[in-house]
Amino acid sequence: MIVHNATLPDGQTGVDILISDGLIQAVGPNIQATALEEIDADGRLVSPPLIDCHFHMDATLSLGLPRLNRSGTLLEGIALWNELKPLLTQEALLERGLRYCDMAVAQGIGAIRTHVDVCDDRLVGVEAMVELRARVSSYLTLQLVAFPQDGLYRSPTAMQNLMRALDLGVDVIGGIPHFERTMEDGRRSVTEMCELGANLGRMVDLHCDESDDPLSRHVEQFAYETQRLGLGGRVTGSHLTSMHSMDNYYASKLIALIAESGMAAISNPLINITLQGRHDTYPRRRGLTRVPELQAAGVPVAFGQDCVMDPWYSMGSGDMLEVAHMGVHAVPMTSMDQIRSAFDAVTSVPASIMNLEGYGLTPGCKADLIVLDAADPVEAVRIKPPRLHVIRGGKVLARSAPRTSSLNVPGRPGMVTFGRGISPA
Ligand code: FE2
């Protein structure tokens, strides 16, 4: 396969990409080769796939089961999930998961890290997600996190179940320190999960301080343990929303500690902007972690989808460009460089957090790429265009038509097109 005349995320234009044996063989101008399939990108953006490094596949598409979240809070979402959990079956989880994966692939997602609740002694969710991972592996990479949703110590069998989940093939160690009974229990859970990660050679990704509490200190403990145990590059703090509300002096010290430790961060803009600040009257906090400040300190920051139509969030469509778009608004991060970094936060940064092999657009990388109906990353985030071609291993997995409308207004008949070249240089 050859993809002609691509614009790459780094700004290179007029680039051809030669693919064979499932790998990118050459990248450059005017590549001459015979190919079975040729795709003319016509100057459009060609990127490695979108990556979602924070999701809950076991809860997705369950909206309304068994009822809706009335308060809109994280805590009612957890209570509601606990009403649904005993009713879950492997068949239903698999069916909803496959349906979501179809939507994800059609929109150019190549890999998803999904947290899987282990606080159900049946481990029906774990078994369903391990099965789902195998079923979709030829077209979508799933990475599973053993997530003790009800608290590692608060739920009596959580630790035992977490170990069982790892034995069943779950990849990453999860946790939720801010949901433990006390700050001290939360602190201990961070230490225990990091030590487990060090002993087993596993990655660690904790839901950490997903609260509006300015005095929560689990992020500090997490950075400390990451540094003490030398886990940099394998450890991720998800949400970190308490940092939004912290004292500015303390946050400036904490961000330096996070950077020093090598920990990465994941913000989930769609969810954090709707779940945080729910106990405020006015002014009402936005609640996202300090993305530009973390980036400036050199901390890799990715954006995750987190939820689609589940007990915590009734919206969502599986589109990582929608996630990036919300990040630009809710952080806010509106300079051209920042919008480009929002695109990186749903592509290259989460790929590095998940330690995905062969990700990128250089010779030797996997031939996984998407052709977007946009001129560049800024325009992609702005208009969330159709993914015209979704390619994995050199084969087209999905195609979409460009977005156009036929217009019939006085004096302006014709087709309306969206984007393509309107973005500033
Ligand atoms: Fe989450």
Coordinates of C-alpha atoms and ligand atoms in Angstrom, one line a residue:
M1 CA 0.0 0.0 0.0
I2 CA 1.1 3.6 -0.6
V3 CA -0.5 6.6 1.0
H4 CA 0.3 9.7 -1.2
N5 CA 0.6 13.3 -0.3
A6 CA 0.1 13.2 3.4
T7 CA 0.5 16.0 5.9
L8 CA 2.0 14.6 9.1
P9 CA 1.2 15.8 12.7
D10 CA 4.7 17.4 12.9
G11 CA 3.8 19.7 10.0
Q12 CA 5.7 17.9 7.1
T13 CA 3.7 18.1 3.9
G14 CA 3.7 16.2 0.6
V15 CA 4.8 13.0 2.3
D16 CA 4.3 9.5 0.8
I17 CA 4.1 6.5 3.1
L18 CA 5.1 3.0 1.7
I19 CA 3.7 0.0 3.6
S20 CA 4.3 -3.7 3.3
D21 CA 4.3 -6.7 5.6
G22 CA 2.3 -4.8 8.1
L23 CA 5.1 -2.2 8.6
I24 CA 5.9 1.2 7.4
Q25 CA 8.8 0.8 5.0
A26 CA 9.5 4.3 3.8
V27 CA 8.3 7.9 4.5
G28 CA 9.2 10.8 2.2
P29 CA 8.4 12.8 -0.9
N30 CA 7.7 11.1 -4.3
I31 CA 8.2 7.5 -3.4
Q32 CA 8.0 5.4 -6.5
A33 CA 6.8 1.9 -6.0
T34 CA 4.1 -0.4 -7.3
A35 CA 1.4 -1.1 -4.8
L36 CA -1.8 -3.1 -4.6
E37 CA -3.6 -0.3 -3.0
E38 CA -3.0 3.5 -3.3
I39 CA -4.7 6.1 -1.2
D40 CA -4.5 9.7 -2.2
A41 CA -4.5 11.8 1.1
D42 CA -4.6 14.9 -1.1
G43 CA -2.7 17.0 1.5
R44 CA -4.9 15.8 4.4
L45 CA -3.6 15.0 7.9
V46 CA -2.3 11.4 8.3
S47 CA -1.6 10.4 11.9
P48 CA -0.9 7.2 13.8
P49 CA -4.1 6.1 15.5
L50 CA -5.9 7.8 18.3
I51 CA -5.2 6.2 21.6
D52 CA -7.5 6.2 24.7
C53 CA -5.5 5.5 27.8
H54 CA -8.3 5.8 30.3
F55 CA -11.6 4.1 29.9
H56 CA -14.2 1.9 31.7
M57 CA -15.2 -0.8 29.1
D58 CA -17.1 -2.9 31.7
A59 CA -19.5 0.0 32.4
T60 CA -19.9 1.5 28.9
L61 CA -23.2 1.7 27.1
S62 CA -25.1 0.7 30.3
L63 CA -26.8 4.0 30.7
G64 CA -30.1 3.7 32.5
L65 CA -29.3 0.3 34.0
P66 CA -30.9 -0.1 36.5
R67 CA -31.6 3.7 36.8
L68 CA -30.1 7.1 36.0
N69 CA -27.7 9.1 38.1
R70 CA -29.8 11.9 39.6
S71 CA -27.2 14.0 41.3
G72 CA -24.6 13.7 38.6
T73 CA -21.9 13.1 41.3
L74 CA -19.0 10.6 41.3
L75 CA -20.3 9.1 44.5
E76 CA -23.8 8.5 43.2
G77 CA -22.2 7.0 40.1
I78 CA -20.3 4.5 42.2
A79 CA -23.4 3.7 44.2
L80 CA -25.4 3.2 41.0
W81 CA -22.6 1.0 39.6
N82 CA -22.9 -1.1 42.7
E83 CA -26.6 -1.6 42.1
L84 CA -25.9 -2.7 38.5
K85 CA -22.9 -5.0 39.3
P86 CA -24.8 -8.0 40.7
L87 CA -27.0 -7.9 37.5
L88 CA -24.0 -8.0 35.1
T89 CA -23.5 -11.1 32.9
Q90 CA -20.6 -12.0 30.8
E91 CA -22.7 -12.1 27.6
A92 CA -24.1 -8.6 28.2
L93 CA -20.6 -7.2 29.0
L94 CA -19.2 -8.8 25.9
E95 CA -22.0 -7.5 23.7
R96 CA -21.7 -3.9 24.9
G97 CA -17.9 -4.1 24.7
L98 CA -17.9 -5.3 21.1
R99 CA -20.4 -2.6 20.2
Y100 CA -18.2 0.1 21.8
C101 CA -15.1 -1.3 20.1
D102 CA -16.8 -1.1 16.7
M103 CA -17.5 2.6 17.3
A104 CA -13.9 3.2 18.6
V105 CA -12.3 1.6 15.6
A106 CA -14.5 3.4 13.1
Q107 CA -13.3 6.7 14.7
G108 CA -9.6 5.7 14.4
I109 CA -8.9 4.5 17.9
G110 CA -6.0 1.9 17.8
A111 CA -5.6 1.1 21.5
I112 CA -7.6 1.5 24.7
R113 CA -6.5 1.1 28.4
T114 CA -9.6 0.1 30.3
H115 CA -9.9 -0.2 34.0
V116 CA -11.9 -3.3 35.1
D117 CA -13.7 -3.4 38.4
V118 CA -12.4 -6.3 40.5
C119 CA -14.8 -5.7 43.5
D120 CA -17.2 -8.4 42.5
D121 CA -16.2 -11.9 43.8
R122 CA -17.5 -13.5 40.6
L123 CA -15.0 -11.5 38.5
V124 CA -17.5 -11.6 35.7
G125 CA -16.2 -8.2 34.4
V126 CA -12.6 -9.4 34.4
E127 CA -13.5 -12.6 32.5
A128 CA -15.6 -10.7 30.0
M129 CA -12.8 -8.1 29.4
V130 CA -10.1 -10.8 29.0
E131 CA -12.4 -12.5 26.4
L132 CA -13.1 -9.2 24.7
R133 CA -9.4 -8.4 24.5
A134 CA -8.8 -11.7 22.7
R135 CA -11.8 -11.2 20.4
V136 CA -10.7 -7.7 19.2
S137 CA -7.0 -8.2 19.2
S138 CA -6.6 -8.3 15.4
Y139 CA -8.1 -4.8 15.1
L140 CA -7.9 -3.1 18.5
T141 CA -5.3 -3.3 21.3
L142 CA -6.9 -3.5 24.8
Q143 CA -4.8 -3.1 27.9
L144 CA -6.6 -4.0 31.1
V145 CA -6.2 -2.5 34.6
A146 CA -7.3 -4.3 37.8
F147 CA -9.3 -1.6 39.4
P148 CA -10.7 -2.0 43.0
Q149 CA -13.6 0.5 42.4
D150 CA -14.9 0.1 46.0
G151 CA -11.5 0.7 47.6
L152 CA -8.6 -1.7 48.2
Y153 CA -9.2 -1.8 52.0
R154 CA -12.8 -0.6 52.0
S155 CA -13.9 -3.7 50.0
P156 CA -13.0 -6.8 52.0
T157 CA -12.0 -9.0 49.1
A158 CA -10.6 -6.4 46.8
M159 CA -6.9 -7.3 47.3
Q160 CA -7.5 -11.0 46.8
N161 CA -9.6 -10.3 43.7
L162 CA -7.0 -7.9 42.3
M163 CA -4.4 -10.7 42.5
R164 CA -6.9 -13.2 40.9
A165 CA -7.4 -10.7 38.1
L166 CA -3.7 -10.4 37.5
D167 CA -3.5 -14.2 37.4
L168 CA -6.4 -14.2 34.8
G169 CA -4.3 -12.0 32.5
V170 CA -5.0 -8.4 33.5
D171 CA -2.0 -6.2 32.7
V172 CA -1.8 -3.2 35.0
I173 CA -2.3 -2.5 38.7
G174 CA -5.0 0.0 39.6
G175 CA -6.3 1.7 42.8
I176 CA -8.5 4.5 44.2
P177 CA -6.8 6.0 47.3
H178 CA -9.3 8.9 47.7
F179 CA -12.1 6.4 48.1
E180 CA -10.5 4.5 51.0
R181 CA -12.0 5.2 54.5
T182 CA -9.2 7.6 55.7
M183 CA -6.4 9.6 54.2
E184 CA -4.0 7.1 56.0
D185 CA -5.7 4.1 54.3
G186 CA -5.4 5.9 51.0
R187 CA -1.7 6.6 51.6
R188 CA -1.1 2.9 52.5
S189 CA -2.9 1.8 49.3
V190 CA -0.7 3.9 47.2
T191 CA 2.4 2.4 48.8
E192 CA 1.1 -1.1 48.6
M193 CA 0.1 -0.8 44.9
C194 CA 3.5 0.7 43.9
E195 CA 5.4 -2.0 45.8
L196 CA 3.3 -4.6 44.1
G197 CA 4.1 -3.0 40.7
A198 CA 7.8 -3.0 41.5
N199 CA 7.8 -6.6 42.7
L200 CA 5.8 -8.0 39.8
G201 CA 7.3 -5.7 37.1
R202 CA 3.9 -4.3 36.2
M203 CA 2.7 -0.9 35.2
V204 CA 0.6 1.0 37.8
D205 CA -2.3 3.4 37.0
L206 CA -4.2 4.8 39.9
H207 CA -7.4 6.8 40.0
C208 CA -5.7 9.4 42.2
D209 CA -7.4 12.2 44.0
E210 CA -10.4 12.4 41.8
S211 CA -11.9 14.9 44.2
D212 CA -12.3 18.6 44.9
D213 CA -10.4 18.3 48.2
P214 CA -7.5 20.7 48.2
L215 CA -5.9 18.9 51.1
S216 CA -5.8 15.5 49.6
R217 CA -2.2 14.3 49.4
H218 CA -2.3 11.0 47.5
V219 CA -0.7 12.5 44.4
E220 CA 2.3 13.5 46.6
Q221 CA 2.5 10.0 48.0
F222 CA 2.2 8.5 44.5
A223 CA 5.0 10.7 43.2
Y224 CA 7.1 9.8 46.3
E225 CA 6.7 6.1 45.8
T226 CA 7.3 6.3 42.1
Q227 CA 10.6 8.0 42.7
R228 CA 11.6 5.8 45.7
L229 CA 10.9 2.6 43.8
G230 CA 12.3 3.8 40.4
L231 CA 9.0 3.2 38.6
G232 CA 9.2 6.3 36.3
G233 CA 7.9 5.5 32.8
R234 CA 5.6 2.8 34.1
V235 CA 3.4 4.8 36.5
T236 CA 0.4 7.0 35.7
G237 CA -1.8 9.2 37.9
S238 CA -5.3 9.3 36.5
H239 CA -7.6 12.3 37.1
L240 CA -5.5 14.2 39.7
T241 CA -8.4 16.7 40.0
S242 CA -7.6 17.7 43.5
M243 CA -4.7 19.6 42.1
H244 CA -7.1 22.1 40.6
S245 CA -8.2 23.2 44.0
M246 CA -4.8 23.1 45.8
D247 CA -3.0 26.1 47.2
N248 CA -0.8 27.5 44.4
Y249 CA 2.5 27.3 46.4
Y250 CA 1.9 23.7 47.3
A251 CA 0.9 22.8 43.7
S252 CA 4.2 24.3 42.4
K253 CA 6.2 22.1 44.8
L254 CA 4.1 19.0 43.9
I255 CA 4.4 19.4 40.1
A256 CA 8.2 19.4 40.5
L257 CA 8.0 16.2 42.5
I258 CA 5.8 14.6 39.9
A259 CA 8.2 15.6 37.1
E260 CA 11.2 14.3 39.1
S261 CA 9.5 11.0 39.7
G262 CA 8.8 10.2 36.0
M263 CA 5.1 9.7 36.6
A264 CA 2.7 10.5 33.7
A265 CA -0.7 12.1 34.1
I266 CA -4.1 11.5 32.5
S267 CA -6.8 14.1 32.6
N268 CA -10.3 13.1 31.5
P269 CA -11.9 16.4 30.3
L270 CA -15.4 15.2 29.5
I271 CA -15.8 13.6 32.9
N272 CA -13.8 16.0 35.0
I273 CA -15.7 19.0 33.8
T274 CA -19.0 17.4 34.6
L275 CA -18.2 15.5 37.9
Q276 CA -16.0 18.0 39.6
G277 CA -17.3 21.1 41.4
R278 CA -20.7 19.4 42.1
H279 CA -20.6 20.4 45.7
D280 CA -19.9 24.1 44.8
T281 CA -22.6 26.7 44.6
Y282 CA -21.0 29.7 42.6
P283 CA -18.3 30.2 41.6
R284 CA -18.2 26.6 40.4
R285 CA -14.8 25.0 39.9
R286 CA -13.9 23.4 36.5
G287 CA -11.9 20.7 38.3
L288 CA -9.4 19.5 35.7
T289 CA -5.8 19.0 36.8
R290 CA -3.2 21.6 36.0
V291 CA -2.4 20.5 32.5
P292 CA -0.3 23.4 31.1
E293 CA 1.8 23.5 34.3
L294 CA 2.4 19.8 34.3
Q295 CA 3.4 19.9 30.6
A296 CA 5.7 22.9 31.2
A297 CA 7.5 20.8 33.9
G298 CA 8.0 18.0 31.4
V299 CA 5.3 15.6 32.7
P300 CA 3.6 13.6 29.9
V301 CA -0.1 14.5 30.0
A302 CA -2.7 12.5 28.1
F303 CA -6.4 13.0 27.7
G304 CA -8.8 10.0 28.3
Q305 CA -12.4 9.3 27.4
D306 CA -13.1 7.7 30.8
C307 CA -16.8 7.1 30.3
V308 CA -19.4 6.7 27.5
M309 CA -23.1 6.3 28.5
D310 CA -22.6 4.8 31.9
P311 CA -23.5 5.5 35.6
W312 CA -21.1 8.5 35.6
Y313 CA -21.7 10.1 32.1
S314 CA -24.7 10.0 29.9
M315 CA -22.9 11.5 26.9
G316 CA -19.9 10.4 24.9
S317 CA -19.3 8.9 21.5
G318 CA -15.9 7.2 21.5
D319 CA -14.3 10.1 19.6
M320 CA -11.0 11.1 21.1
L321 CA -11.1 14.3 19.1
E322 CA -14.2 15.3 21.1
V323 CA -12.1 14.6 24.2
A324 CA -9.3 16.8 23.0
H325 CA -11.8 19.5 22.0
M326 CA -13.2 19.5 25.5
G327 CA -9.7 19.6 27.0
V328 CA -8.9 22.7 24.9
H329 CA -12.0 24.4 26.4
A330 CA -12.1 23.2 29.9
V331 CA -8.4 23.5 30.8
P332 CA -8.3 26.0 28.9
M333 CA -5.5 25.6 26.4
T334 CA -6.2 27.7 23.4
S335 CA -2.9 28.8 21.8
M336 CA -2.0 27.1 18.6
D337 CA 0.9 25.2 20.3
Q338 CA -1.5 24.1 23.1
I339 CA -4.1 22.9 20.7
R340 CA -1.4 20.9 18.9
S341 CA -0.5 19.5 22.3
A342 CA -4.1 18.5 22.8
F343 CA -3.9 16.4 19.6
D344 CA -0.6 14.8 21.0
A345 CA -2.6 14.1 24.2
V346 CA -4.9 11.7 22.3
T347 CA -2.2 10.2 20.1
S348 CA 1.6 10.0 20.9
V349 CA 1.5 10.8 24.6
P350 CA -1.0 8.0 25.6
A351 CA 0.8 5.6 23.3
S352 CA 4.0 6.2 25.4
I353 CA 2.0 5.9 28.6
M354 CA 0.7 2.5 27.5
N355 CA 4.2 1.6 26.3
L356 CA 2.8 0.6 22.9
E357 CA 5.4 -0.9 20.6
G358 CA 5.9 0.2 17.0
Y359 CA 3.7 3.3 17.4
G360 CA 4.5 6.2 15.0
L361 CA 5.1 7.2 11.4
T362 CA 8.7 6.3 10.8
P363 CA 10.1 3.3 8.9
G364 CA 9.9 0.2 11.0
C365 CA 6.7 1.3 12.9
K366 CA 3.5 -0.7 12.6
A367 CA 1.5 0.3 9.6
D368 CA -1.3 1.6 11.8
L369 CA -2.5 5.0 10.6
I370 CA -5.6 7.2 10.0
V371 CA -6.4 9.7 7.2
L372 CA -8.4 12.5 8.6
D373 CA -10.5 15.0 6.6
A374 CA -8.5 17.9 8.1
A375 CA -5.5 19.9 7.1
D376 CA -3.6 19.6 10.3
P377 CA -3.9 18.7 14.1
V378 CA -5.4 22.1 15.0
E379 CA -8.1 21.7 12.5
A380 CA -8.7 18.1 13.5
V381 CA -9.3 19.1 17.1
R382 CA -11.5 22.0 15.9
I383 CA -13.9 20.2 13.6
K384 CA -13.5 16.5 14.6
P385 CA -13.6 15.5 11.0
P386 CA -14.5 12.0 9.6
R387 CA -11.7 9.5 9.7
L388 CA -11.7 8.8 6.0
H389 CA -9.4 5.7 6.2
V390 CA -8.5 3.7 9.3
I391 CA -5.6 1.4 8.5
R392 CA -4.1 -1.3 10.8
G393 CA -1.2 -3.5 9.8
G394 CA -1.5 -2.1 6.2
K395 CA -5.1 -3.1 5.8
V396 CA -8.1 -0.7 5.8
L397 CA -10.4 -1.4 8.8
A398 CA -12.9 1.4 8.2
R399 CA -13.8 4.1 5.7
S400 CA -16.0 7.1 6.2
A401 CA -17.2 9.7 3.7
P402 CA -16.2 13.4 4.0
R403 CA -18.7 15.6 5.8
T404 CA -20.7 17.7 3.4
S405 CA -24.1 19.3 3.2
S406 CA -26.1 20.3 0.2
L407 CA -27.2 23.9 0.7
N408 CA -30.3 25.6 -0.8
V409 CA -30.4 29.1 0.4
P410 CA -30.9 32.3 -1.7
G411 CA -27.9 33.1 -3.8
R412 CA -25.7 30.4 -2.2
P413 CA -26.6 27.1 -3.8
G414 CA -24.1 24.2 -3.6
M415 CA -22.2 22.0 -1.3
V416 CA -20.9 23.2 2.1
T417 CA -17.6 21.6 3.1
F418 CA -16.1 21.9 6.6
G419 CA -12.5 22.7 7.3
R420 CA -9.5 21.8 5.1
G421 CA -7.1 24.6 5.0
I422 CA -8.8 27.3 7.0
S423 CA -6.5 26.9 10.0
P424 CA -3.8 29.4 10.6
A425 CA -0.3 28.3 9.7
Ligands
FE2_1 FE -11.9 6.4 35.5

